[in-house]
Amino acid sequence: MYEQVRALIEREKILDPKRAVLVGVSGGPDSLAMMDILNRMGFQLVVAHLNHGLRSEAEADARDVQRMAEARGLPIIVEKEDVEGYASMHGLAIEEAARIVRYQFLFRQAAENNAQAVVVGHTADDQVETVVMHLLRGCGLAGLKGMLVRALPNNWSRDIPLVRPILACWREDVLVYCKQHKLQPLLDSSNLDVTYFRNRLRHELIPYLEEYNPAIKQILWRMSQVLTGDHQVLESVIEKVWKICVISQGSGYVILDTNPFKKHPIGVQRGLFRKAINLLRPGLRDVDFNCIERAMAFLLSPTQTGQIDLIAGLCLFIENGQLILADWEADLPLRDWPQVVDEKPAILEIPGKTGLSDDWLIITELVSDLDSARIQAMENDDPFQAWISMDCVQKPFQVRSRQPGDRIQPLGMDGHSVKLSEYMINVKIPRRAREGWPLVTTGEEIVWAPGIALSHPYRLTASTRQAIFIQLSRIGNG
Amino acid sequence: MYEQVRALIEREKILDPKRAVLVGVSGGPDSLAMMDILNRMGFQLVVAHLNHGLRSEAEADARDVQRMAEARGLPIIVEKEDVEGYASMHGLAIEEAARIVRYQFLFRQAAENNAQAVVVGHTADDQVETVVMHLLRGCGLAGLKGMLVRALPNNWSRDIPLVRPILACWREDVLVYCKQHKLQPLLDSSNLDVTYFRNRLRHELIPYLEEYNPAIKQILWRMSQVLTGDHQVLESVIEKVWKICVISQGSGYVILDTNPFKKHPIGVQRGLFRKAINLLRPGLRDVDFNCIERAMAFLLSPTQTGQIDLIAGLCLFIENGQLILADWEADLPLRDWPQVVDEKPAILEIPGKTGLSDDWLIITELVSDLDSARIQAMENDDPFQAWISMDCVQKPFQVRSRQPGDRIQPLGMDGHSVKLSEYMINVKIPRRAREGWPLVTTGEEIVWAPGIALSHPYRLTASTRQAIFIQLSRIGNG
């Protein structure tokens, strides 16, 4: 086992002999044998032991681990945490809470001790159990590949890796090593408690599977090895495509270009969605099949509202060929949509230019002495341009954003008035753009909502004599 | 279920309504419901039923299926095969023999009836069972992804696909469909026989796994869906790299360029080996982890003999930076190595040219009246050129390939003689090139083995007066 671990560390270059290593030691055979081997190999170890406060022997165990470390002249940190309290506070299963509290402790200590890595004693048996657990819960390649010998788990630390040097060693060989080197591992009675899911796998399910194939553990371990390689290839493809597709990403949002996105095979598309979710929700563990398939279906045919709630407070929507995954509250870039910056209404310059923001302005021209022939010849198909009759206008034109109670009588609806807020949804104005959308008003009335509707009373008729030509323009686009 | 199948067929465009479809019908609920649905959809069906000759009811079943097809006005082919005989003849399990005989029958009939596809009634339950079976036997992504809705299984046919239109339907829904449409499926008593591995999975293992997660079937089915996409991405990466790496491929061999091969990640390298093996042994089902890992290890550090037996009569070796996978008996291209074609020795022309094959010849020049100054000034670093002293030569020079018992006294080894066959291994002449390697001889003695050694007695010394300059040349390279 010593040789196997040494060869792995050298071949994969997973640990630097010149820098400290934080080694998590429960005192059980796995972590004890691992500590012994790394110590013999000459690594600078800092031992860390967490008392989970769950078992009566826990205090004694902590003292025993301390003694084992000190016998080797190794520095040791022992801490105690209230795992049960953490579990009930966060509504977690005890196993899950213990896992979180333990890793938080190990990575905190690694940072404080300037260690190059956190090292833990997962064995090949643990790997098989992990794979089976993922299989039962449902997973893709990322779950089936199991644990990595060296991983940078970004939910614990940005720069300290988690290293598992005995991941290729079977528990059987660990016990032989302990015996040969006269190590006296602690017994963890909770390892036999089959109310814990993992223990049930270990003591019941895996032995049952061995009746179907006695080599099942070797088979699943090898499968995880092969799939680790396959997963790496898939991830590198997704990474390349991601770089092509990503338009921008910021606090709480990711914007991707749908065109290159859709050109790639379904496996890559799923991977891009997984990556986007993972970027915004790095700790999220249960990004399941349904979530990704809903995203895929939405991409193929967006819903009527133009958006869906995807997962964990993230919504997905499409705007102008851009696929956006964002927090509900994300501060998305709004340059693509006309927006009024000032809270107070601005006077509309007639004729002239009225700036709305750094990006948008309204331009007006005044046209007098119209006659019905001229009016009939006028054409306009651009919803961001309009002819507005000035004949009946009493009050000055203003530009403002919407207010509660705003209504409009869209042209062609025979003067029937509708709620502006609902009408904006009907004409698919993106939710995040609605609040600041510019409106041209006179008094309390909306005259023109650019891109949405001209108000019926302000349309040109055969008798109109004075009018303005108005257009909303992007600065720089003329 | 009808709607689900119709939607799948239309979305994936898996069947052309204008061309005949060969549908395999056992008479069980799955194939019966499928036949009914495809018939309602208006496909041109040709029904095929194989009597496996395994059960007492088989004859009656065949008549029933015939009746069901004829009731719908569908043409039907019934054949009987001796599966037990086939199994014992080929040393196969009954299940495996039945599978082979059945597919051979279906694809043969599809070809004879000019059908666009063979259609079979695998359900979502079958998919889950297949995935579990692969998991238990050990597999990679290709096995975990399960069966495909549309596959071109090159061991049955080069151009007729195998289609599974009800692969997303659960057996439960199939039974509901049969009831609703008053179909009367046959009962296959062997489906309950748990001595068959698949039945054991269906009736024992999967229900057991449901105790761990009642949704296990849905989970494994979805996993197969996701992995199908991932597998497709991986295969397309491997396909691209393959095109870069492949130097040549022919009957019984594949030659790859090791340099680009080694530059790719391990997952791609494994895939290239799998692809190479699959090309040479298309029917081979058990290309396991060990086989691929041995190939990977060999690539990293080739064995002393320079080759390994890989699997199923294929050997793997490296020559001149080329990675070769070949049958032992493969007719590999030998143009890269000098070879003598004639079995009889040829007289060496001095001076002149002696052809060895279409690709190689030996050129000699005679040089007389040498003196020590001229000899000292001579230089030659090319192992395929030599200066040979003619002063003591009694018999004419010949060119031939090696013979049992050949020995040589390599220059610089003080006249110590070695076995030519062993010396060829030491200087890394590729195994397949050794047999026909050209040797220049006089009488029984080897004078020069081009690229290997000049014989010590024939070296130039200060007293040499007459010599030849000899070179082995590739025709076309001057």
CSV table of N, CA and C in Angstrom, one decimal, chain A residues 159-259:
chain,number,residue,atom,x,y,z
A,159,ASP,N,-8.8,28.2,-3.8
A,159,ASP,CA,-7.5,27.8,-4.3
A,159,ASP,C,-6.8,26.6,-3.6
A,160,ILE,N,-7.4,26.1,-2.5
A,160,ILE,CA,-6.8,25.0,-1.9
A,160,ILE,C,-7.5,23.7,-2.4
A,161,PRO,N,-6.7,22.8,-2.9
A,161,PRO,CA,-7.4,21.6,-3.4
A,161,PRO,C,-7.6,20.5,-2.3
A,162,LEU,N,-8.6,19.6,-2.7
A,162,LEU,CA,-8.9,18.5,-1.8
A,162,LEU,C,-8.2,17.3,-2.4
A,163,VAL,N,-7.3,16.6,-1.7
A,163,VAL,CA,-6.5,15.5,-2.2
A,163,VAL,C,-6.9,14.2,-1.5
A,164,ARG,N,-7.0,13.2,-2.3
A,164,ARG,CA,-7.4,11.8,-1.8
A,164,ARG,C,-6.3,10.8,-2.2
A,165,PRO,N,-5.2,10.7,-1.4
A,165,PRO,CA,-4.1,9.9,-1.9
A,165,PRO,C,-4.3,8.4,-1.8
A,166,ILE,N,-5.3,8.0,-1.0
A,166,ILE,CA,-5.5,6.5,-0.9
A,166,ILE,C,-6.8,6.1,-1.6
A,167,LEU,N,-7.2,6.9,-2.6
A,167,LEU,CA,-8.5,6.6,-3.3
A,167,LEU,C,-8.4,5.3,-4.1
A,168,ALA,N,-7.2,4.8,-4.4
A,168,ALA,CA,-7.1,3.6,-5.2
A,168,ALA,C,-6.8,2.4,-4.3
A,169,CYS,N,-6.8,2.6,-3.0
A,169,CYS,CA,-6.5,1.5,-2.0
A,169,CYS,C,-7.8,0.9,-1.5
A,170,TRP,N,-7.9,-0.4,-1.4
A,170,TRP,CA,-9.1,-1.0,-0.8
A,170,TRP,C,-9.0,-1.0,0.7
A,171,ARG,N,-10.2,-1.0,1.4
A,171,ARG,CA,-10.2,-0.9,2.8
A,171,ARG,C,-9.5,-2.2,3.4
A,172,GLU,N,-9.6,-3.3,2.7
A,172,GLU,CA,-8.9,-4.5,3.1
A,172,GLU,C,-7.4,-4.3,3.2
A,173,ASP,N,-6.9,-3.6,2.2
A,173,ASP,CA,-5.4,-3.4,2.2
A,173,ASP,C,-5.0,-2.4,3.3
A,174,VAL,N,-6.0,-1.5,3.6
A,174,VAL,CA,-5.7,-0.5,4.7
A,174,VAL,C,-5.6,-1.3,6.0
A,175,LEU,N,-6.5,-2.2,6.2
A,175,LEU,CA,-6.5,-3.0,7.5
A,175,LEU,C,-5.2,-3.8,7.6
A,176,VAL,N,-4.8,-4.4,6.5
A,176,VAL,CA,-3.5,-5.1,6.5
A,176,VAL,C,-2.4,-4.2,6.8
A,177,TYR,N,-2.4,-3.0,6.2
A,177,TYR,CA,-1.3,-2.0,6.5
A,177,TYR,C,-1.3,-1.7,8.0
A,178,CYS,N,-2.5,-1.4,8.6
A,178,CYS,CA,-2.5,-1.1,10.0
A,178,CYS,C,-1.9,-2.2,10.9
A,179,LYS,N,-2.3,-3.4,10.5
A,179,LYS,CA,-1.8,-4.6,11.3
A,179,LYS,C,-0.3,-4.7,11.2
A,180,GLN,N,0.2,-4.6,9.9
A,180,GLN,CA,1.7,-4.7,9.7
A,180,GLN,C,2.5,-3.6,10.4
A,181,HIS,N,1.9,-2.4,10.5
A,181,HIS,CA,2.6,-1.3,11.1
A,181,HIS,C,2.2,-1.1,12.5
A,182,LYS,N,1.4,-2.0,13.1
A,182,LYS,CA,1.0,-2.0,14.5
A,182,LYS,C,0.3,-0.6,14.8
A,183,LEU,N,-0.5,-0.2,13.8
A,183,LEU,CA,-1.4,1.0,14.1
A,183,LEU,C,-2.6,0.5,14.8
A,184,GLN,N,-3.1,1.3,15.7
A,184,GLN,CA,-4.3,0.9,16.4
A,184,GLN,C,-5.5,1.9,16.1
A,185,PRO,N,-6.2,1.7,15.1
A,185,PRO,CA,-7.2,2.6,14.7
A,185,PRO,C,-8.4,2.6,15.7
A,186,LEU,N,-9.1,3.7,15.8
A,186,LEU,CA,-10.3,3.8,16.6
A,186,LEU,C,-11.4,3.1,15.9
A,187,LEU,N,-12.4,2.6,16.7
A,187,LEU,CA,-13.6,2.0,16.1
A,187,LEU,C,-14.7,3.0,16.1
A,188,ASP,N,-15.3,3.3,15.0
A,188,ASP,CA,-16.4,4.2,15.0
A,188,ASP,C,-17.7,3.4,14.9
A,189,SER,N,-18.4,3.3,16.1
A,189,SER,CA,-19.6,2.5,16.2
A,189,SER,C,-20.7,3.0,15.2
A,190,SER,N,-20.6,4.2,14.8
A,190,SER,CA,-21.7,4.7,13.9
A,190,SER,C,-21.5,4.2,12.5
A,191,ASN,N,-20.3,3.6,12.2
A,191,ASN,CA,-20.1,3.0,10.9
A,191,ASN,C,-20.9,1.8,10.7
A,192,LEU,N,-21.5,1.2,11.8
A,192,LEU,CA,-22.3,0.0,11.7
A,192,LEU,C,-23.8,0.3,11.7
A,193,ASP,N,-24.1,1.6,11.9
A,193,ASP,CA,-25.5,2.0,12.0
A,193,ASP,C,-26.1,2.1,10.6
A,194,VAL,N,-27.0,1.1,10.3
A,194,VAL,CA,-27.5,1.1,8.9
A,194,VAL,C,-28.7,2.1,8.7
A,195,THR,N,-29.0,2.9,9.8
A,195,THR,CA,-29.9,3.9,9.5
A,195,THR,C,-29.3,5.0,8.7
A,196,TYR,N,-27.9,5.1,8.7
A,196,TYR,CA,-27.2,6.0,7.8
A,196,TYR,C,-27.2,5.4,6.4
A,197,PHE,N,-27.6,6.2,5.4
A,197,PHE,CA,-27.7,5.7,4.1
A,197,PHE,C,-26.5,5.0,3.6
A,198,ARG,N,-25.3,5.7,3.8
A,198,ARG,CA,-24.1,5.1,3.3
A,198,ARG,C,-23.7,3.8,3.9
A,199,ASN,N,-24.0,3.7,5.2
A,199,ASN,CA,-23.8,2.4,5.9
A,199,ASN,C,-24.7,1.3,5.4
A,200,ARG,N,-25.9,1.6,5.0
A,200,ARG,CA,-26.8,0.6,4.4
A,200,ARG,C,-26.2,0.1,3.1
A,201,LEU,N,-25.7,1.1,2.3
A,201,LEU,CA,-25.1,0.7,1.0
A,201,LEU,C,-23.9,-0.3,1.3
A,202,ARG,N,-23.1,0.1,2.3
A,202,ARG,CA,-21.9,-0.7,2.5
A,202,ARG,C,-22.2,-2.0,3.1
A,203,HIS,N,-23.1,-2.1,4.0
A,203,HIS,CA,-23.3,-3.4,4.7
A,203,HIS,C,-24.4,-4.2,4.0
A,204,GLU,N,-25.3,-3.6,3.2
A,204,GLU,CA,-26.4,-4.4,2.7
A,204,GLU,C,-26.4,-4.4,1.1
A,205,LEU,N,-26.5,-3.2,0.5
A,205,LEU,CA,-26.7,-3.2,-0.9
A,205,LEU,C,-25.5,-3.8,-1.7
A,206,ILE,N,-24.3,-3.3,-1.3
A,206,ILE,CA,-23.1,-3.8,-2.1
A,206,ILE,C,-22.9,-5.3,-1.9
A,207,PRO,N,-23.0,-5.8,-0.7
A,207,PRO,CA,-22.9,-7.3,-0.6
A,207,PRO,C,-24.0,-8.0,-1.4
A,208,TYR,N,-25.2,-7.4,-1.5
A,208,TYR,CA,-26.2,-8.0,-2.3
A,208,TYR,C,-25.8,-8.0,-3.8
A,209,LEU,N,-25.3,-6.9,-4.3
A,209,LEU,CA,-24.8,-6.8,-5.7
A,209,LEU,C,-23.7,-7.8,-5.9
A,210,GLU,N,-22.9,-8.1,-4.9
A,210,GLU,CA,-21.8,-9.0,-5.1
A,210,GLU,C,-22.4,-10.4,-5.4
A,211,GLU,N,-23.6,-10.7,-5.0
A,211,GLU,CA,-24.2,-12.0,-5.4
A,211,GLU,C,-24.4,-12.1,-6.9
A,212,TYR,N,-24.6,-10.9,-7.5
A,212,TYR,CA,-24.8,-10.9,-9.0
A,212,TYR,C,-23.4,-10.9,-9.7
A,213,ASN,N,-22.5,-10.2,-9.1
A,213,ASN,CA,-21.1,-10.2,-9.7
A,213,ASN,C,-20.2,-10.0,-8.5
A,214,PRO,N,-19.4,-11.0,-8.2
A,214,PRO,CA,-18.5,-10.9,-7.0
A,214,PRO,C,-17.5,-9.8,-7.2
A,215,ALA,N,-17.2,-9.4,-8.5
A,215,ALA,CA,-16.2,-8.4,-8.7
A,215,ALA,C,-16.8,-7.0,-8.9
A,216,ILE,N,-18.1,-6.9,-8.4
A,216,ILE,CA,-18.8,-5.6,-8.6
A,216,ILE,C,-18.0,-4.4,-8.1
A,217,LYS,N,-17.3,-4.5,-7.0
A,217,LYS,CA,-16.6,-3.3,-6.5
A,217,LYS,C,-15.4,-2.9,-7.4
A,218,GLN,N,-14.7,-3.9,-7.9
A,218,GLN,CA,-13.6,-3.6,-8.8
A,218,GLN,C,-14.2,-3.0,-10.1
A,219,ILE,N,-15.4,-3.5,-10.5
A,219,ILE,CA,-16.0,-3.0,-11.8
A,219,ILE,C,-16.4,-1.6,-11.6
A,220,LEU,N,-17.1,-1.3,-10.5
A,220,LEU,CA,-17.5,0.1,-10.3
A,220,LEU,C,-16.4,1.1,-10.1
A,221,TRP,N,-15.3,0.6,-9.5
A,221,TRP,CA,-14.2,1.5,-9.3
A,221,TRP,C,-13.5,1.8,-10.6
A,222,ARG,N,-13.4,0.7,-11.5
A,222,ARG,CA,-12.8,1.0,-12.8
A,222,ARG,C,-13.7,1.8,-13.6
A,223,MET,N,-15.0,1.6,-13.5
A,223,MET,CA,-15.9,2.5,-14.3
A,223,MET,C,-15.7,3.9,-13.9
A,224,SER,N,-15.5,4.2,-12.6
A,224,SER,CA,-15.3,5.6,-12.2
A,224,SER,C,-14.0,6.2,-12.8
A,225,GLN,N,-13.0,5.3,-12.9
A,225,GLN,CA,-11.7,5.7,-13.5
A,225,GLN,C,-11.9,6.1,-14.9
A,226,VAL,N,-12.6,5.3,-15.7
A,226,VAL,CA,-12.8,5.5,-17.1
A,226,VAL,C,-13.6,6.8,-17.3
A,227,LEU,N,-14.7,6.9,-16.5
A,227,LEU,CA,-15.6,8.0,-16.7
A,227,LEU,C,-15.0,9.3,-16.3
A,228,THR,N,-14.0,9.2,-15.4
A,228,THR,CA,-13.3,10.5,-15.0
A,228,THR,C,-12.6,11.0,-16.2
A,229,GLY,N,-12.0,10.2,-17.0
A,229,GLY,CA,-11.4,10.6,-18.3
A,229,GLY,C,-12.4,11.1,-19.3
A,230,ASP,N,-13.5,10.4,-19.4
A,230,ASP,CA,-14.5,10.9,-20.3
A,230,ASP,C,-15.1,12.2,-19.9
A,231,HIS,N,-15.3,12.4,-18.6
A,231,HIS,CA,-15.9,13.6,-18.1
A,231,HIS,C,-15.0,14.8,-18.4
A,232,GLN,N,-13.7,14.5,-18.3
A,232,GLN,CA,-12.7,15.6,-18.5
A,232,GLN,C,-12.8,16.0,-20.0
A,233,VAL,N,-12.9,15.1,-20.9
A,233,VAL,CA,-13.0,15.4,-22.3
A,233,VAL,C,-14.3,16.2,-22.6
A,234,LEU,N,-15.4,15.8,-22.0
A,234,LEU,CA,-16.7,16.5,-22.2
A,234,LEU,C,-16.6,17.9,-21.6
A,235,GLU,N,-16.0,18.0,-20.4
A,235,GLU,CA,-15.9,19.3,-19.8
A,235,GLU,C,-15.0,20.3,-20.7
A,236,SER,N,-14.0,19.7,-21.3
A,236,SER,CA,-13.1,20.6,-22.1
A,236,SER,C,-13.9,21.1,-23.4
A,237,VAL,N,-14.7,20.2,-23.9
A,237,VAL,CA,-15.5,20.6,-25.1
A,237,VAL,C,-16.5,21.7,-24.6
A,238,ILE,N,-17.1,21.5,-23.5
A,238,ILE,CA,-18.1,22.5,-23.0
A,238,ILE,C,-17.4,23.8,-22.7
A,239,GLU,N,-16.2,23.7,-22.2
A,239,GLU,CA,-15.5,25.0,-21.9
A,239,GLU,C,-15.2,25.8,-23.1
A,240,LYS,N,-14.8,25.1,-24.2
A,240,LYS,CA,-14.5,25.7,-25.5
A,240,LYS,C,-15.8,26.4,-26.0
A,241,VAL,N,-16.9,25.7,-26.0
A,241,VAL,CA,-18.1,26.2,-26.6
A,241,VAL,C,-18.6,27.4,-25.7
A,242,TRP,N,-18.4,27.2,-24.4
A,242,TRP,CA,-18.8,28.3,-23.5
A,242,TRP,C,-18.2,29.6,-23.9
A,243,LYS,N,-16.9,29.5,-24.1
A,243,LYS,CA,-16.2,30.8,-24.5
A,243,LYS,C,-16.7,31.4,-25.7
A,244,ILE,N,-17.2,30.6,-26.7
A,244,ILE,CA,-17.8,31.1,-27.9
A,244,ILE,C,-19.2,31.7,-27.6
A,245,CYS,N,-19.9,31.1,-26.7
A,245,CYS,CA,-21.3,31.5,-26.5
A,245,CYS,C,-21.5,32.6,-25.5
A,246,VAL,N,-20.6,32.8,-24.6
A,246,VAL,CA,-20.9,33.7,-23.5
A,246,VAL,C,-20.7,35.2,-24.0
A,247,ILE,N,-21.8,36.0,-23.8
A,247,ILE,CA,-21.7,37.4,-24.2
A,247,ILE,C,-21.3,38.2,-23.0
A,248,SER,N,-21.9,38.0,-21.8
A,248,SER,CA,-21.4,38.7,-20.6
A,248,SER,C,-21.8,37.9,-19.4
A,249,GLN,N,-21.1,38.1,-18.3
A,249,GLN,CA,-21.5,37.5,-17.1
A,249,GLN,C,-21.2,38.5,-16.0
A,250,GLY,N,-22.1,38.6,-15.0
A,250,GLY,CA,-21.8,39.5,-13.9
A,250,GLY,C,-22.5,39.0,-12.7
A,251,SER,N,-22.6,39.9,-11.7
A,251,SER,CA,-23.2,39.5,-10.4
A,251,SER,C,-24.6,39.0,-10.6
A,252,GLY,N,-24.8,37.7,-10.5
A,252,GLY,CA,-26.2,37.2,-10.6
A,252,GLY,C,-26.8,36.9,-11.9
A,253,TYR,N,-25.9,37.1,-13.0
A,253,TYR,CA,-26.5,36.8,-14.3
A,253,TYR,C,-25.4,36.2,-15.3
A,254,VAL,N,-25.9,35.5,-16.3
A,254,VAL,CA,-25.0,35.0,-17.4
A,254,VAL,C,-25.8,35.2,-18.6
A,255,ILE,N,-25.2,35.8,-19.7
A,255,ILE,CA,-25.9,36.0,-20.9
A,255,ILE,C,-25.1,35.2,-22.0
A,256,LEU,N,-25.8,34.4,-22.7
A,256,LEU,CA,-25.2,33.6,-23.8
A,256,LEU,C,-25.9,33.8,-25.1
A,257,ASP,N,-25.1,33.6,-26.1
A,257,ASP,CA,-25.6,33.8,-27.5
A,257,ASP,C,-26.4,32.6,-28.0
A,258,THR,N,-27.7,32.7,-28.2
A,258,THR,CA,-28.4,31.4,-28.6
A,258,THR,C,-27.9,30.8,-29.9
A,259,ASN,N,-27.4,31.6,-30.8
A,259,ASN,CA,-27.1,31.0,-32.1
A,259,ASN,C,-26.0,29.9,-32.1
